[in-house]
PDB file of C-alpha atoms in Angstrom:
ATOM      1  CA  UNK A  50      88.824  49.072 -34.395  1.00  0.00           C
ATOM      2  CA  UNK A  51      86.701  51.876 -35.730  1.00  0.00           C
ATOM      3  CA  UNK A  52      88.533  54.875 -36.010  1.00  0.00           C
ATOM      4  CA  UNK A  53      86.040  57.739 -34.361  1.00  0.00           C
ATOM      5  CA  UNK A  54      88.441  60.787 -34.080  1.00  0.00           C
ATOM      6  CA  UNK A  55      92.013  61.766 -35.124  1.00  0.00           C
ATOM      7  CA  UNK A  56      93.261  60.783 -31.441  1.00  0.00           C
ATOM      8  CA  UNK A  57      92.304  57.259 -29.652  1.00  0.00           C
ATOM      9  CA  UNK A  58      93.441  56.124 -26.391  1.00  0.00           C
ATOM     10  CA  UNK A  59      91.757  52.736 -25.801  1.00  0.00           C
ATOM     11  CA  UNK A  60      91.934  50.272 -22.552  1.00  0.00           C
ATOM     12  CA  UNK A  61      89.246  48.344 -24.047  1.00  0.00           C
ATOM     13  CA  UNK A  62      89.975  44.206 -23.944  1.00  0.00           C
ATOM     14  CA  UNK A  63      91.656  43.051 -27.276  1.00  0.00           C
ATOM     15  CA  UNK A  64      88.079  41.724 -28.926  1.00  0.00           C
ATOM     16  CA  UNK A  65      88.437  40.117 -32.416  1.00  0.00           C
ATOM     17  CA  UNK A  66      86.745  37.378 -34.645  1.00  0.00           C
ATOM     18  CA  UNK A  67      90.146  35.580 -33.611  1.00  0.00           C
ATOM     19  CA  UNK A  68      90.552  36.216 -29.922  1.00  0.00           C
ATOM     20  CA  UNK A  69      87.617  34.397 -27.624  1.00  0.00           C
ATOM     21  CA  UNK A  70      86.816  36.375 -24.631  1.00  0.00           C
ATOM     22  CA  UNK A  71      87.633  33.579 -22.581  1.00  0.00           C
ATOM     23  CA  UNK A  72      91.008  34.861 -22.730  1.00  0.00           C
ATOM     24  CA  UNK A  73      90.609  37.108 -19.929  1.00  0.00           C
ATOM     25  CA  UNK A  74      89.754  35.940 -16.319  1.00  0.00           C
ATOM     26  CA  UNK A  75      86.993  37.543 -14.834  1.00  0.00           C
ATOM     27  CA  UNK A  76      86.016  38.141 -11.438  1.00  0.00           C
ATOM     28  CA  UNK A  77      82.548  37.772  -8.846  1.00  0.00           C
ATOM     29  CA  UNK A  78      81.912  39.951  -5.912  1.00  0.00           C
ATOM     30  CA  UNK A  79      80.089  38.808  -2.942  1.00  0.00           C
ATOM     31  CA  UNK A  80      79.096  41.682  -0.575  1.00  0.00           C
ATOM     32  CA  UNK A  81      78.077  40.921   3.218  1.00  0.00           C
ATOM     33  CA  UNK A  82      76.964  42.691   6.120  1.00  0.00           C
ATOM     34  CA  UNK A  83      78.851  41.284   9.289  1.00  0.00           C
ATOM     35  CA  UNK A  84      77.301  42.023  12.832  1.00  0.00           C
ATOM     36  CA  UNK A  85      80.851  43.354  13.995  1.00  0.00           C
ATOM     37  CA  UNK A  86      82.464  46.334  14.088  1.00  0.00           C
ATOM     38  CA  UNK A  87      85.568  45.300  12.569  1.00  0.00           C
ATOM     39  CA  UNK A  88      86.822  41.941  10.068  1.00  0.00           C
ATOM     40  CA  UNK A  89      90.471  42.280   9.400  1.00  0.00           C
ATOM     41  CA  UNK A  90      93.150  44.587  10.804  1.00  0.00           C
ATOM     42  CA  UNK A  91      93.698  46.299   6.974  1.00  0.00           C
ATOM     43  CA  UNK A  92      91.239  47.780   3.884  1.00  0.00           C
ATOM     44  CA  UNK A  93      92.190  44.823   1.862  1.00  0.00           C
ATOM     45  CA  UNK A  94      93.751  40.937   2.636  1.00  0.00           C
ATOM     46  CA  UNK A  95      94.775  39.142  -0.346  1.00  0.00           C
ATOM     47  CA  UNK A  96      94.428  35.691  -0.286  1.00  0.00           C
ATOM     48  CA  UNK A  97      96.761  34.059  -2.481  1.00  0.00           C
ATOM     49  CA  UNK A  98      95.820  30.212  -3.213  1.00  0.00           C
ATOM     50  CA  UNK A  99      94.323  29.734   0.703  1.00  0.00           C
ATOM     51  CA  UNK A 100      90.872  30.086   0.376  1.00  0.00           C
ATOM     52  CA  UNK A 101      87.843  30.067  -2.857  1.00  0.00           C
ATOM     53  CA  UNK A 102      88.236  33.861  -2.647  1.00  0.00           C
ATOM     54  CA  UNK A 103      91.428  35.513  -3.809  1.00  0.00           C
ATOM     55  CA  UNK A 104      90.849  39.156  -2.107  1.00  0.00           C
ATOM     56  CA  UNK A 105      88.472  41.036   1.275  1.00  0.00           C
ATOM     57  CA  UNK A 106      88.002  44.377   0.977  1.00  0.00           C
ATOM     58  CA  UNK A 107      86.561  46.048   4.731  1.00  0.00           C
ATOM     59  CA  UNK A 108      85.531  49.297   3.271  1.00  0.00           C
ATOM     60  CA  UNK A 109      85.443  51.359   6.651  1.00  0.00           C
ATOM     61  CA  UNK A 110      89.656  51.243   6.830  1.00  0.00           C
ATOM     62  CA  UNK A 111      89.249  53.377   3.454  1.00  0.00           C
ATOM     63  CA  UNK A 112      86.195  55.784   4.964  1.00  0.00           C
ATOM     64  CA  UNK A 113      86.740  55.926   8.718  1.00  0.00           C
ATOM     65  CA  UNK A 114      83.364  54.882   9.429  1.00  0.00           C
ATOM     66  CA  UNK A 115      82.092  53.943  13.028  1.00  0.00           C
ATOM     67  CA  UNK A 116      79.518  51.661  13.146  1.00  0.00           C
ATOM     68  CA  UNK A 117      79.000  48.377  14.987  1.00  0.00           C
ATOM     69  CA  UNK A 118      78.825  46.609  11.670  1.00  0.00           C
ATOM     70  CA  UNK A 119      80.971  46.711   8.711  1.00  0.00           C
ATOM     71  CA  UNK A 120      80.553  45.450   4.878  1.00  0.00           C
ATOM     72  CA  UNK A 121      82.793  42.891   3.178  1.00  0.00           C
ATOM     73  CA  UNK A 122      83.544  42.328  -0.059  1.00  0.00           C
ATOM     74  CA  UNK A 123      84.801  38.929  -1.358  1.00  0.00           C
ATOM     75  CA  UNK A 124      86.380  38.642  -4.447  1.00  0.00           C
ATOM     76  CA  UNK A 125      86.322  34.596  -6.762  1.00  0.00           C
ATOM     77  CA  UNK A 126      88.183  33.999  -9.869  1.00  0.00           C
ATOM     78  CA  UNK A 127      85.498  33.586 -12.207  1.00  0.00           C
ATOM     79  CA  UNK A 128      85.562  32.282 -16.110  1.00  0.00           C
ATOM     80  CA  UNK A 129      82.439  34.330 -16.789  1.00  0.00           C
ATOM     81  CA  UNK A 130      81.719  38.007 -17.162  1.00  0.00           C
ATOM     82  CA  UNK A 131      83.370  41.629 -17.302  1.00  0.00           C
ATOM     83  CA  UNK A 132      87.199  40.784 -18.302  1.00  0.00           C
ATOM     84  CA  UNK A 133      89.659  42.174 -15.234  1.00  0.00           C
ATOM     85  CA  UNK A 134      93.033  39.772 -15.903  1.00  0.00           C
ATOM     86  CA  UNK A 135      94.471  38.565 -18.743  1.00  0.00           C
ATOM     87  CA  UNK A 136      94.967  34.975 -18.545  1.00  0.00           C
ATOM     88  CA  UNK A 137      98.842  34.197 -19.557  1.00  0.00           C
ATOM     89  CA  UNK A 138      99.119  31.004 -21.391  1.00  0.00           C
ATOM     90  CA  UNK A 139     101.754  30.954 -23.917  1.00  0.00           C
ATOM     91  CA  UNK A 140      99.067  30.476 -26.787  1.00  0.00           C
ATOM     92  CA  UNK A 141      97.454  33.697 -25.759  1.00  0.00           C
ATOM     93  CA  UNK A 142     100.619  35.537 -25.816  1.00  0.00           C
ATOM     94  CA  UNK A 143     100.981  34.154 -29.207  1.00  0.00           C
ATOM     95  CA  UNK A 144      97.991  35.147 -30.493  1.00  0.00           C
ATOM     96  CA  UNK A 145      98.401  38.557 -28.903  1.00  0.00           C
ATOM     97  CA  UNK A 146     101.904  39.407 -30.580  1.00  0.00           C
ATOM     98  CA  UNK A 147      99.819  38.982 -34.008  1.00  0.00           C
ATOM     99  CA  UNK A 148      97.226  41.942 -32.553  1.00  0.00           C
ATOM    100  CA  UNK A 149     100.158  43.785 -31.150  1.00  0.00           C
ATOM    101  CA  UNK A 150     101.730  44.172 -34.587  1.00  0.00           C
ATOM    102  CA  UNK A 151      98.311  45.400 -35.959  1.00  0.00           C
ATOM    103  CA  UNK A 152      98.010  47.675 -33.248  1.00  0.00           C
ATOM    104  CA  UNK A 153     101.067  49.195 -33.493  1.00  0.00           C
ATOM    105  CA  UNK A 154     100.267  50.018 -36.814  1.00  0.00           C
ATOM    106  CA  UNK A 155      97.260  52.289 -36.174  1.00  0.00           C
ATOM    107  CA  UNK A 156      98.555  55.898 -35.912  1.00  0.00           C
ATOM    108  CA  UNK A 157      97.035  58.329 -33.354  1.00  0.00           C
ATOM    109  CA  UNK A 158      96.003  55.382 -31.658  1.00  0.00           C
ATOM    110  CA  UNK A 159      96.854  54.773 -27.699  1.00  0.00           C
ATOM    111  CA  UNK A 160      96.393  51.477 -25.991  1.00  0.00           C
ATOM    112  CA  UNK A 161      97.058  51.374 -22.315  1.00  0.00           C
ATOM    113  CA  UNK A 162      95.943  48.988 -19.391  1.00  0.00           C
ATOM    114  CA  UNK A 163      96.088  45.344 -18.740  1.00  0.00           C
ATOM    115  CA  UNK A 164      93.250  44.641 -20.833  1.00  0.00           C
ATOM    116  CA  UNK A 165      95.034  46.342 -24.011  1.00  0.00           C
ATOM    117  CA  UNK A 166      98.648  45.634 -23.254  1.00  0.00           C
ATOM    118  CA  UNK A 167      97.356  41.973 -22.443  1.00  0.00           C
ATOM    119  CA  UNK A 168      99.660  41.923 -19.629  1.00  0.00           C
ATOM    120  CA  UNK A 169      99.185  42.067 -15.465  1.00  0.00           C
ATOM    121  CA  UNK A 170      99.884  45.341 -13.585  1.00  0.00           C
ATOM    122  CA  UNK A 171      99.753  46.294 -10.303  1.00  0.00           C
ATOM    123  CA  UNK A 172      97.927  49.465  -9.869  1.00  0.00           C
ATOM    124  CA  UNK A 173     101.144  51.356  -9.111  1.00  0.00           C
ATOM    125  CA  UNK A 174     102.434  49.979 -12.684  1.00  0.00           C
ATOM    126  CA  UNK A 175      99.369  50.690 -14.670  1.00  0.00           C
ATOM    127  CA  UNK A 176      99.366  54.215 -13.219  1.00  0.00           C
ATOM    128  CA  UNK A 177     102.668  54.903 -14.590  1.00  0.00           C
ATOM    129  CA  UNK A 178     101.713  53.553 -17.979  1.00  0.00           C
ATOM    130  CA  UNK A 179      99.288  55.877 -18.300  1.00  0.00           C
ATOM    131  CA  UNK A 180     101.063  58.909 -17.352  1.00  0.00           C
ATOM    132  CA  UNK A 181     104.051  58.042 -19.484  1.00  0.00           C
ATOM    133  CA  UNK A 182     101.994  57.832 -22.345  1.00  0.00           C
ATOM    134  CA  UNK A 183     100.444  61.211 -21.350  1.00  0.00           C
ATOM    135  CA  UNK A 184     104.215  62.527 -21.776  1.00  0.00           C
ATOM    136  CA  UNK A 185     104.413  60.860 -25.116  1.00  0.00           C
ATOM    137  CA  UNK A 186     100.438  62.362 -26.353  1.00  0.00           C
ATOM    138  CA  UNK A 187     101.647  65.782 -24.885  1.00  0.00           C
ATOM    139  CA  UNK A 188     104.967  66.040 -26.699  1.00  0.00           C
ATOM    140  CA  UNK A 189     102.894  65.511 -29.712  1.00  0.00           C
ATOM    141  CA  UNK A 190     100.358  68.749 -29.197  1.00  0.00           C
ATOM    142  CA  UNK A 191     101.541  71.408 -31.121  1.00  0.00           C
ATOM    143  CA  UNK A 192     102.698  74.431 -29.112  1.00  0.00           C
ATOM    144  CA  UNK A 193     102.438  78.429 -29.651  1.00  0.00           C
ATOM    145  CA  UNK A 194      99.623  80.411 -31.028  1.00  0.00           C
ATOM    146  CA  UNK A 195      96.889  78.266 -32.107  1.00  0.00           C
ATOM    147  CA  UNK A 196      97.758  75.818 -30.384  1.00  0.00           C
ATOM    148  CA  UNK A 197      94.400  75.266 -29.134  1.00  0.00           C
ATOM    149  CA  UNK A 198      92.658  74.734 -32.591  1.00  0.00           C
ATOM    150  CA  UNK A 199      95.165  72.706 -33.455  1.00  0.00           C
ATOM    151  CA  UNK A 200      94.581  70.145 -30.135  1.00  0.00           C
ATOM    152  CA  UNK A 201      91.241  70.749 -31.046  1.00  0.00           C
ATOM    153  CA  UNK A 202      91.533  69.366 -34.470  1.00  0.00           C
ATOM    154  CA  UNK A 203      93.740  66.246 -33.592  1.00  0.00           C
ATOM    155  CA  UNK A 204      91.196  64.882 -31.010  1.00  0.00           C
ATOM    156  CA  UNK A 205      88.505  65.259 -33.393  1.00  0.00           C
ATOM    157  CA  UNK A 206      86.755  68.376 -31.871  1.00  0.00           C
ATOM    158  CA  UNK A 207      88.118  70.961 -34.675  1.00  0.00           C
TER     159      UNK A 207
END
């Protein structure tokens, strides 16, 4: 990693000469249209192991639409394209602890997420990550007068 300021908080996938991108399952959306006014009696049905898909998401439980149609999105496992999970094998996790240890030797530098952490979250989970490491960034910043040029300074800006 390229160091580009004196503070880095990545959640970028671990990418290296050593670690393939097929590490990380991806996943394909299919939207549809459907000529009814409602699909499913929630925003979003997982589908664990049941069906091709593994998740619908009915978009007007989140808006509060009214319409006589609503849109549908499907969501497949998929080897190919934008990372989203990492996949846990115990050769990955192998391969990670050797990126970990490099990691954790880059000061001023942050990693946070699934893709990062190479581990699943729930979005509750992942949420708290990232605050707790706020907490742990903020009792960093210096405090007092000047404080701000000094903030400035350690992200880079100063």
């Amino acid at each position: 990693m390229r160091k580009v300021s004196a503070l880095t908080i990545t959640t970028s996938p671990v990418v290296t000469p050593f670690w393939p991108q097929r590490n990380y399952r991806s996943l394909r959306f299919d939207h549809v249209t459907v000529g009814q006014p409602w699909h499913q009696p929630v925003a979003v049905v997982n589908h664990p192991q049941d069906q091709a898909y593994t998740r619908v998401t009915e978009y007007k439980h989140l808006t509060g639409q009214d319409h006589p149609k609503t849109a549908l999105t499907y969501e497949y496992p998929s080897d190919v394209g934008d990372p989203y999970y990492p996949v846990p094998r115990p050769e990955n996790q192998a391969l990670y602890k050797r990126y970990e240890a490099m990691a954790d030797a880059t000061p001023d530098t942050w990693f946070v997420g699934r893709l990062t952490t190479y581990r699943y979250y729930n979005m509750d989970q992942v949420v708290a990550q990232a605050l707790a490491t706020f907490r742990r960034i903020e009792e960093r910043l210096p405090r007092g007068p000047g404080a701000s040029a000094a903030v400035l300074e350690l992200a880079g800006g100063g």
